[in-house]
Tab-separated table of C-alpha atoms in Angstrom:
chain	number	residue	atom	x	y	z
A	1	SER	CA	12.305	-1.476	-11.939
A	2	GLN	CA	14.318	-3.553	-9.509
A	3	GLN	CA	15.591	-2.240	-6.249
A	4	GLY	CA	18.586	-4.428	-5.784
A	5	GLU	CA	20.298	-7.725	-5.719
A	6	GLU	CA	20.105	-10.816	-3.609
A	7	ASP	CA	23.012	-13.109	-3.226
A	8	PRO	CA	23.558	-15.848	-3.670
A	9	GLN	CA	21.231	-16.389	-6.607
A	10	ALA	CA	21.003	-20.045	-5.687
A	11	LEU	CA	21.862	-21.914	-2.507
A	12	SER	CA	21.861	-25.661	-1.884
A	13	ILE	CA	22.210	-27.009	1.638
A	14	GLN	CA	21.450	-30.072	3.709
A	15	GLU	CA	18.629	-30.296	6.206
A	16	GLY	CA	19.674	-28.957	9.565
A	17	GLU	CA	22.155	-26.472	8.162
A	18	ASN	CA	21.666	-22.732	8.313
A	19	ALA	CA	20.921	-20.694	5.204
A	20	THR	CA	21.946	-17.077	4.831
A	21	MET	CA	20.700	-14.852	2.062
A	22	ASN	CA	21.721	-11.282	1.470
A	23	CYS	CA	19.890	-8.398	-0.126
A	24	SER	CA	21.234	-5.048	-1.213
A	25	TYR	CA	19.173	-2.073	-2.284
A	26	LYS	CA	19.871	1.252	-3.901
A	27	THR	CA	17.736	3.973	-2.345
A	28	SER	CA	16.734	4.981	1.153
A	29	ILE	CA	13.838	2.904	2.408
A	30	ASN	CA	10.851	2.973	4.692
A	31	ASN	CA	10.673	-0.753	5.422
A	32	LEU	CA	12.307	-3.919	4.149
A	33	GLN	CA	10.360	-7.145	3.950
A	34	TRP	CA	11.234	-10.729	3.129
A	35	TYR	CA	8.905	-13.029	1.246
A	36	ARG	CA	8.979	-16.704	0.333
A	37	GLN	CA	7.570	-18.095	-2.872
A	38	ASN	CA	7.129	-21.761	-3.579
A	39	SER	CA	7.416	-22.739	-7.215
A	40	GLY	CA	4.457	-21.467	-9.206
A	41	ARG	CA	2.677	-20.107	-6.158
A	42	GLY	CA	1.940	-16.784	-4.517
A	43	LEU	CA	3.995	-14.925	-1.954
A	44	VAL	CA	4.202	-15.717	1.722
A	45	HIS	CA	5.164	-12.817	3.941
A	46	LEU	CA	7.949	-13.756	6.325
A	47	ILE	CA	9.088	-10.710	8.211
A	48	LEU	CA	9.157	-6.915	8.089
A	49	ILE	CA	11.966	-4.799	9.463
A	50	ARG	CA	11.653	-1.058	9.729
A	51	SER	CA	14.387	1.302	8.667
A	52	ASN	CA	15.098	2.249	12.286
A	53	GLU	CA	15.492	-1.390	13.347
A	54	ARG	CA	18.698	-3.381	13.090
A	55	GLU	CA	17.628	-6.920	13.830
A	56	LYS	CA	14.449	-8.903	14.094
A	57	HIS	CA	13.617	-12.508	14.910
A	58	SER	CA	10.657	-14.681	14.084
A	59	GLY	CA	10.891	-18.372	14.914
A	60	ARG	CA	13.793	-19.796	12.906
A	61	LEU	CA	14.206	-16.556	10.981
A	62	ARG	CA	16.611	-13.785	11.793
A	63	VAL	CA	16.758	-10.621	9.729
A	64	THR	CA	19.343	-7.884	9.987
A	65	LEU	CA	19.311	-4.474	8.373
A	66	ASP	CA	22.279	-2.185	7.813
A	67	THR	CA	21.006	1.057	6.352
A	68	SER	CA	24.519	2.500	6.087
A	69	LYS	CA	25.431	-0.314	3.713
A	70	LYS	CA	21.938	-0.537	2.231
A	71	SER	CA	21.833	-4.239	2.877
A	72	SER	CA	19.867	-6.867	4.727
A	73	SER	CA	20.360	-10.523	5.481
A	74	LEU	CA	17.936	-13.335	6.149
A	75	LEU	CA	19.128	-16.270	8.207
A	76	ILE	CA	17.104	-19.460	8.360
A	77	THR	CA	18.359	-21.733	11.091
A	78	ALA	CA	18.033	-25.512	11.198
A	79	SER	CA	16.655	-25.619	7.684
A	80	ARG	CA	14.083	-28.175	6.582
A	81	ALA	CA	13.203	-29.603	3.196
A	82	ALA	CA	9.984	-27.565	3.382
A	83	ASP	CA	12.086	-24.386	3.344
A	84	THR	CA	12.910	-25.100	-0.300
A	85	ALA	CA	11.607	-22.040	-2.138
A	86	SER	CA	12.621	-18.706	-3.617
A	87	TYR	CA	13.195	-15.873	-1.193
A	88	PHE	CA	12.813	-12.219	-2.090
A	89	CYS	CA	13.495	-9.016	-0.276
A	90	ALA	CA	11.239	-6.078	-1.033
A	91	THR	CA	11.492	-2.439	-0.063
A	92	ASP	CA	9.309	0.615	-0.160
A	93	VAL	CA	10.854	4.052	-0.330
A	94	GLN	CA	7.940	5.665	1.424
A	95	ALA	CA	4.901	4.486	3.346
A	96	GLY	CA	2.060	3.695	0.983
A	97	THR	CA	4.187	3.180	-2.105
A	98	ALA	CA	4.749	-0.006	-4.042
A	99	LEU	CA	7.112	-2.697	-2.891
A	100	ILE	CA	10.092	-3.138	-5.163
A	101	PHE	CA	11.544	-6.638	-5.201
A	102	GLY	CA	15.069	-7.873	-5.398
A	103	LYS	CA	16.058	-10.622	-7.798
A	104	GLY	CA	15.667	-13.385	-5.257
A	105	THR	CA	17.571	-16.362	-3.936
A	106	THR	CA	16.499	-19.894	-4.776
A	107	LEU	CA	17.058	-22.135	-1.781
A	108	SER	CA	17.154	-25.883	-2.093
A	109	VAL	CA	17.241	-27.950	1.090
A	110	SER	CA	17.867	-31.638	0.652
A	111	SER	CA	17.084	-34.288	3.218
B	1	GLY	CA	-7.796	-16.478	5.282
B	2	ALA	CA	-6.977	-14.481	2.190
B	3	VAL	CA	-7.513	-10.750	2.394
B	4	VAL	CA	-6.893	-10.216	-1.310
B	5	SER	CA	-8.578	-12.473	-3.827
B	6	GLN	CA	-7.335	-12.802	-7.375
B	7	HIS	CA	-9.303	-14.425	-10.161
B	8	PRO	CA	-8.792	-16.460	-12.230
B	9	SER	CA	-5.943	-18.478	-10.761
B	10	TRP	CA	-4.972	-19.585	-14.217
B	11	VAL	CA	-6.214	-18.902	-17.686
B	12	ILE	CA	-5.344	-20.067	-21.172
B	13	CYS	CA	-6.288	-17.836	-24.063
B	14	LYS	CA	-5.715	-17.723	-27.779
B	15	SER	CA	-3.274	-15.301	-29.287
B	16	GLY	CA	-4.989	-12.055	-30.231
B	17	THR	CA	-7.728	-12.265	-27.632
B	18	SER	CA	-8.044	-10.238	-24.448
B	19	VAL	CA	-8.150	-11.571	-20.919
B	20	LYS	CA	-9.197	-9.884	-17.696
B	21	ILE	CA	-7.758	-10.576	-14.261
B	22	GLU	CA	-9.549	-9.365	-11.156
B	23	CYS	CA	-8.065	-8.333	-7.843
B	24	ARG	CA	-10.453	-7.904	-4.939
B	25	SER	CA	-9.792	-6.714	-1.435
B	26	LEU	CA	-11.898	-8.656	1.047
B	27	ASP	CA	-13.239	-6.948	4.167
B	28	PHE	CA	-11.353	-3.740	3.555
B	29	GLN	CA	-11.239	-0.863	1.133
B	30	ALA	CA	-8.130	-0.362	-0.928
B	31	THR	CA	-7.709	2.963	-2.639
B	32	THR	CA	-4.397	1.757	-4.015
B	33	MET	CA	-3.535	-1.555	-5.611
B	34	PHE	CA	-0.409	-2.653	-7.410
B	35	TRP	CA	0.086	-5.021	-10.335
B	36	TYR	CA	3.194	-7.112	-10.876
B	37	ARG	CA	4.362	-9.519	-13.550
B	38	GLN	CA	6.712	-12.402	-12.957
B	39	PHE	CA	8.320	-14.468	-15.690
B	40	PRO	CA	9.539	-17.971	-14.812
B	41	LYS	CA	12.611	-18.031	-12.599
B	42	GLN	CA	12.606	-14.244	-12.347
B	43	SER	CA	11.541	-11.724	-9.760
B	44	LEU	CA	8.371	-9.677	-9.544
B	45	MET	CA	8.390	-6.573	-11.698
B	46	LEU	CA	6.057	-3.731	-10.817
B	47	MET	CA	3.816	-2.922	-13.773
B	48	ALA	CA	1.561	-0.211	-12.459
B	49	THR	CA	-0.044	1.464	-9.496
B	50	SER	CA	-3.811	1.514	-9.575
B	51	ASN	CA	-5.682	4.241	-7.731
B	52	GLU	CA	-9.433	4.126	-7.245
B	53	GLY	CA	-11.213	6.629	-9.425
B	54	SER	CA	-8.176	7.780	-11.347
B	55	LYS	CA	-5.891	6.594	-14.099
B	56	ALA	CA	-3.260	4.042	-13.267
B	57	THR	CA	0.385	5.019	-13.124
B	58	TYR	CA	2.480	2.730	-15.294
B	59	GLU	CA	6.122	1.858	-14.840
B	60	GLN	CA	8.562	2.670	-17.579
B	61	GLY	CA	8.410	0.166	-20.403
B	62	VAL	CA	4.895	-1.072	-19.622
B	63	GLU	CA	2.445	-0.402	-22.440
B	64	LYS	CA	-0.640	1.189	-20.950
B	65	ASP	CA	-2.717	0.473	-24.054
B	66	LYS	CA	-1.865	-3.196	-23.844
B	67	PHE	CA	-2.297	-3.640	-20.115
B	68	LEU	CA	-5.505	-1.840	-19.227
B	69	ILE	CA	-6.030	-1.243	-15.535
B	70	ASN	CA	-9.360	-0.216	-14.089
B	71	HIS	CA	-9.937	0.541	-10.423
B	72	ALA	CA	-13.582	1.438	-10.467
B	73	SER	CA	-14.387	0.617	-6.862
B	74	LEU	CA	-12.626	0.584	-3.534
B	75	THR	CA	-12.481	-3.200	-3.520
B	76	LEU	CA	-11.793	-4.128	-7.127
B	77	SER	CA	-9.029	-3.515	-9.617
B	78	THR	CA	-8.844	-5.284	-12.955
B	79	LEU	CA	-5.984	-5.887	-15.348
B	80	THR	CA	-6.924	-6.580	-18.952
B	81	VAL	CA	-4.252	-7.939	-21.247
B	82	THR	CA	-5.388	-6.859	-24.684
B	83	SER	CA	-4.486	-8.637	-27.889
B	84	ALA	CA	-2.462	-11.141	-25.923
B	85	HIS	CA	0.556	-12.796	-27.459
B	86	PRO	CA	2.622	-15.769	-26.275
B	87	GLU	CA	5.251	-13.423	-24.845
B	88	ASP	CA	2.591	-12.083	-22.467
B	89	SER	CA	2.422	-15.516	-20.847
B	90	SER	CA	3.426	-14.897	-17.267
B	91	PHE	CA	2.386	-14.926	-13.620
B	92	TYR	CA	0.462	-11.766	-12.749
B	93	ILE	CA	0.039	-10.836	-9.116
B	94	CYS	CA	-1.706	-7.936	-7.454
B	95	SER	CA	-1.407	-6.370	-4.055
B	96	ALA	CA	-3.646	-4.035	-2.106
B	97	LEU	CA	-2.653	-1.327	0.312
B	98	ILE	CA	-4.428	-0.762	3.606
B	99	THR	CA	-3.669	2.743	4.744
B	100	GLY	CA	-3.587	3.678	8.376
B	101	VAL	CA	-1.178	4.131	11.217
B	102	ARG	CA	0.956	1.447	9.645
B	103	ASN	CA	0.385	0.922	5.954
B	104	THR	CA	0.083	-2.760	5.143
B	105	ILE	CA	0.267	-4.447	1.772
B	106	TYR	CA	-1.442	-7.749	1.081
B	107	PHE	CA	-0.811	-9.862	-1.997
B	108	GLY	CA	-3.245	-11.904	-4.016
B	109	GLU	CA	-2.488	-15.507	-4.900
B	110	GLY	CA	-1.556	-14.634	-8.463
B	111	SER	CA	-2.866	-15.563	-11.880
B	112	TRP	CA	-1.086	-17.707	-14.416
B	113	LEU	CA	-1.693	-16.561	-17.976
B	114	THR	CA	-0.776	-18.809	-20.879
B	115	VAL	CA	-1.295	-17.470	-24.382
B	116	VAL	CA	-1.329	-20.106	-27.098
């Protein structure tokens, strides 16, 4: 089962530009998390935002959560070539349950 | 370092054979683990929830007789792909749940399965 959609599906930008990815989900959630996945590799956890939080920052990452719209956005500022990867949002409906992933956004940052 | 170890990282097997993938929690006990499958250029799809000492709960559309899950100890869950076929070729990834004040999920590094 898939919780929702990310958009865009693919994003190509130049180094130094900002990248914004959006995630929508269908059900009420406990937490929303963002992960990065380099091609053919495992997941790297980026950031977790709780359902009662609206915004969170971590380094060059900024995540927002709008539970009324059931959506979240991930902003990567001053992007680097090393940010090239697929990005997924994942939600759990209740603490201790499985994470359900969105379809992902493939980000390509060219130097 | 890794808190969830998955083995093997990649495996090639012949069509019709079975292959086992292990997921181990390191330094903690995990009563619940989750198994996902990811086809190339697609997202992770939850296959099943594995609970220590009980039968796994499979997601709709996942054949429980084909994907055998065993969670015999608090640190180990295994996924056995039985009678593998080329269409089972995929990236399989597990995660383990640490329960507590704030439940935390850790992912393994994943296992690439190629069936030839």
